[in-house]
CSV table of C-alpha atoms in Angstrom, one decimal:
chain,number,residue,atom,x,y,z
A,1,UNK,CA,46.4,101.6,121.2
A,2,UNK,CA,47.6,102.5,124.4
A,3,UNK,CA,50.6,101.3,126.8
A,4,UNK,CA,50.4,101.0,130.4
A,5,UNK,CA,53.8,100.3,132.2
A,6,UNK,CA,53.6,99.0,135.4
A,7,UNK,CA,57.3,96.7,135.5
A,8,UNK,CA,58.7,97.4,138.8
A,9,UNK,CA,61.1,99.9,138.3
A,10,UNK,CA,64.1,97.7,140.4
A,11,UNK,CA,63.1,94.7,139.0
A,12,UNK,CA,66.2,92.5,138.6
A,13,UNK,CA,66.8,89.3,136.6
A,14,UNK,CA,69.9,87.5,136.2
A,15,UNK,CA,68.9,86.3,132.8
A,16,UNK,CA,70.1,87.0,128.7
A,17,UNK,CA,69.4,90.1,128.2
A,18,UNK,CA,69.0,89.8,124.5
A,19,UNK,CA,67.2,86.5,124.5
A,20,UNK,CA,64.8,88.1,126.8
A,21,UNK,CA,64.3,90.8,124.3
A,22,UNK,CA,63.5,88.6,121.9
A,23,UNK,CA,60.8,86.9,124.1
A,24,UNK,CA,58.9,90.3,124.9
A,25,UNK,CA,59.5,91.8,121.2
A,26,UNK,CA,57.6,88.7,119.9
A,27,UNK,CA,55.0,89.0,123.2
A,28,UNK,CA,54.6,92.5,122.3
A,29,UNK,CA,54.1,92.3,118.7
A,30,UNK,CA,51.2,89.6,119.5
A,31,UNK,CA,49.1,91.8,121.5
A,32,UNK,CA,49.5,94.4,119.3
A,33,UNK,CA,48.5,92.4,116.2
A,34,UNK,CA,45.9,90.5,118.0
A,35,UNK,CA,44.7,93.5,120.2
A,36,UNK,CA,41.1,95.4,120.1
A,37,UNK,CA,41.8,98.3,117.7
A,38,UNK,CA,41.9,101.4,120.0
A,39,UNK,CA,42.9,99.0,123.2
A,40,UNK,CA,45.1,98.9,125.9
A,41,UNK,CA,48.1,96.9,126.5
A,42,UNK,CA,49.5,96.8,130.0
A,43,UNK,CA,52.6,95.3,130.9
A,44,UNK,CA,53.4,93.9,134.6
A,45,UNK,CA,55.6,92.2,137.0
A,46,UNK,CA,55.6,90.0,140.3
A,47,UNK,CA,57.8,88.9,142.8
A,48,UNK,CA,56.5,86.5,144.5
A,49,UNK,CA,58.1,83.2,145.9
A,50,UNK,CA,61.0,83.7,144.8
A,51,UNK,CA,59.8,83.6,141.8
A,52,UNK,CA,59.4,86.7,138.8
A,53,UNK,CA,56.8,86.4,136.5
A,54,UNK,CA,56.1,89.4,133.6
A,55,UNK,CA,52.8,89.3,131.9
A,56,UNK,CA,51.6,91.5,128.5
A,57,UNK,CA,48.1,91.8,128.7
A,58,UNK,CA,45.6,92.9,126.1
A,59,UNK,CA,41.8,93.7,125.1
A,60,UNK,CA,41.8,91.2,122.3
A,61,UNK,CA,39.0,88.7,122.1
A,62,UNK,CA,40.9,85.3,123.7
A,63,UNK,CA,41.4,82.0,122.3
A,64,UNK,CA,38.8,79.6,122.7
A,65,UNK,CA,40.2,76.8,125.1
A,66,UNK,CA,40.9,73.9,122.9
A,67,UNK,CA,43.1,75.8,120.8
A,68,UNK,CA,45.4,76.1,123.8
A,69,UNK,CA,47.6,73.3,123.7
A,70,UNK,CA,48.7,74.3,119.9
A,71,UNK,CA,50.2,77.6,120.8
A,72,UNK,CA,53.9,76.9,121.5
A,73,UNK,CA,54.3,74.4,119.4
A,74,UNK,CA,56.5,74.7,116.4
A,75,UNK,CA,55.3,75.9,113.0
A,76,UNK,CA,51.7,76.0,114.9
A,77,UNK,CA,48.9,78.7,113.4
A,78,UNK,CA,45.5,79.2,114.8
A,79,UNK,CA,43.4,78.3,112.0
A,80,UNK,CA,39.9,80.4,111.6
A,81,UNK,CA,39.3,83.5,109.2
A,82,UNK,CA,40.4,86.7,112.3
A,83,UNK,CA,44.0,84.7,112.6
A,84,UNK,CA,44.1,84.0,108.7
A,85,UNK,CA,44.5,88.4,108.0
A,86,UNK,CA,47.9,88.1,110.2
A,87,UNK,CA,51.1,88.0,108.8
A,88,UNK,CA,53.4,84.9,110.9
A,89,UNK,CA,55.6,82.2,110.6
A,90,UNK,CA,53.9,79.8,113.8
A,91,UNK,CA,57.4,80.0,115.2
A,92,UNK,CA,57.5,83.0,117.6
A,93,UNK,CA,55.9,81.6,120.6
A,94,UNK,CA,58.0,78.6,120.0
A,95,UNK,CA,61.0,80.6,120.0
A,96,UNK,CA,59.4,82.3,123.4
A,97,UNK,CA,58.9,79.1,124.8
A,98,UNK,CA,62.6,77.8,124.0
A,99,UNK,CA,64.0,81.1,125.6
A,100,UNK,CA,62.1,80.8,128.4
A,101,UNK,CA,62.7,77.2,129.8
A,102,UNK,CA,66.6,77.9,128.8
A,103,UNK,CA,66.2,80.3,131.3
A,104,UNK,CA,64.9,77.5,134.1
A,105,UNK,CA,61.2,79.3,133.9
A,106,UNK,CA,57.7,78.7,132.2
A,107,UNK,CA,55.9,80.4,129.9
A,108,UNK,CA,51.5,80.2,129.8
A,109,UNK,CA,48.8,82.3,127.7
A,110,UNK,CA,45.4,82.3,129.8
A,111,UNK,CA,42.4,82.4,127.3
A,112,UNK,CA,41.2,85.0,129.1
A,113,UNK,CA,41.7,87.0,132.3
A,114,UNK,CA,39.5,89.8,133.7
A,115,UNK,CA,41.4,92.5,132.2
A,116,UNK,CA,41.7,90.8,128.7
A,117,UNK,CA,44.5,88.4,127.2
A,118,UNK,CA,47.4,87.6,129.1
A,119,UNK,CA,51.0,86.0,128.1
A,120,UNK,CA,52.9,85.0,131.2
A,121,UNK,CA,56.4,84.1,131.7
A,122,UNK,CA,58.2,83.3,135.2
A,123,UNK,CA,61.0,83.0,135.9
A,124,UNK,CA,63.1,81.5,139.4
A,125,UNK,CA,64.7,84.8,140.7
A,126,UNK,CA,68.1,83.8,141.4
A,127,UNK,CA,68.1,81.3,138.4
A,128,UNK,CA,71.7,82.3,136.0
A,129,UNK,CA,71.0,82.0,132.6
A,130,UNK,CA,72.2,79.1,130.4
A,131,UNK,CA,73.5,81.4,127.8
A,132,UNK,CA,76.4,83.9,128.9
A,133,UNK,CA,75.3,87.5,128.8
A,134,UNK,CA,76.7,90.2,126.3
């Protein structure tokens, strides 16, 4: 696999620094383990409104529409034999999802965008984080 960059290099977020890590490990590990073997992952930001979203994008094969509304949701696998062969718990998007409205933002997977599967998080730019930072 390969790893395109394209975070804005001054991008600034008043937010937990290690919560957020936790949010874009887990992100990260998804598109990896759900990814076309030999794919791309791309990872990108907006400002826009004074909002900052961060997406992780992959060329993995999407998730069919009705299985949407399962995906945050605690203890919550994707049943069928291509999500059976991965190794989780059903927590970490959960755990993204917590994280992410703590911070006063939203976090959203689109089935499938025209550069592959996408996780998106915003988040209001001058929002301070519930939880101190370290």
């Amino acid at each position: 696999m390969t790893l395109e960059n394209d975070i804005a290099p001054a991008l600034a977020l008043n937010a937990d620094r290690d919560l957020l890590r936790i949010v874009y490990d887990n992100l990260l590990s998804n598109a990896i383990k759900y990814g076309r073997e030999g794919g791309k992952i791309a990872l990108e930001s907006r400002e826009n409104g004074g909002k900052v979203t961060l997406s992780i994008l992959n060329e993995g094969n999407g998730i069919p529409s009705d299985r949407m509304p399962q995906l945050f949701k605690k203890f919550s696998r994707l049943a069928g034999a291509e999500y059976a062969k991965k190794k989780g718990t059903g927590l970490g998007l959960y755990i993204c999802k917590e994280i992410v409205e703590k911070h006063g933002g939203k976090i959203w997977r689109n089935r499938k965008s025209a550069r592959g599967r996408n996780s998106s998080s915003s988040y209001p730019s001058s929002h301070r984080a519930c939880v101190s930072p370290k």
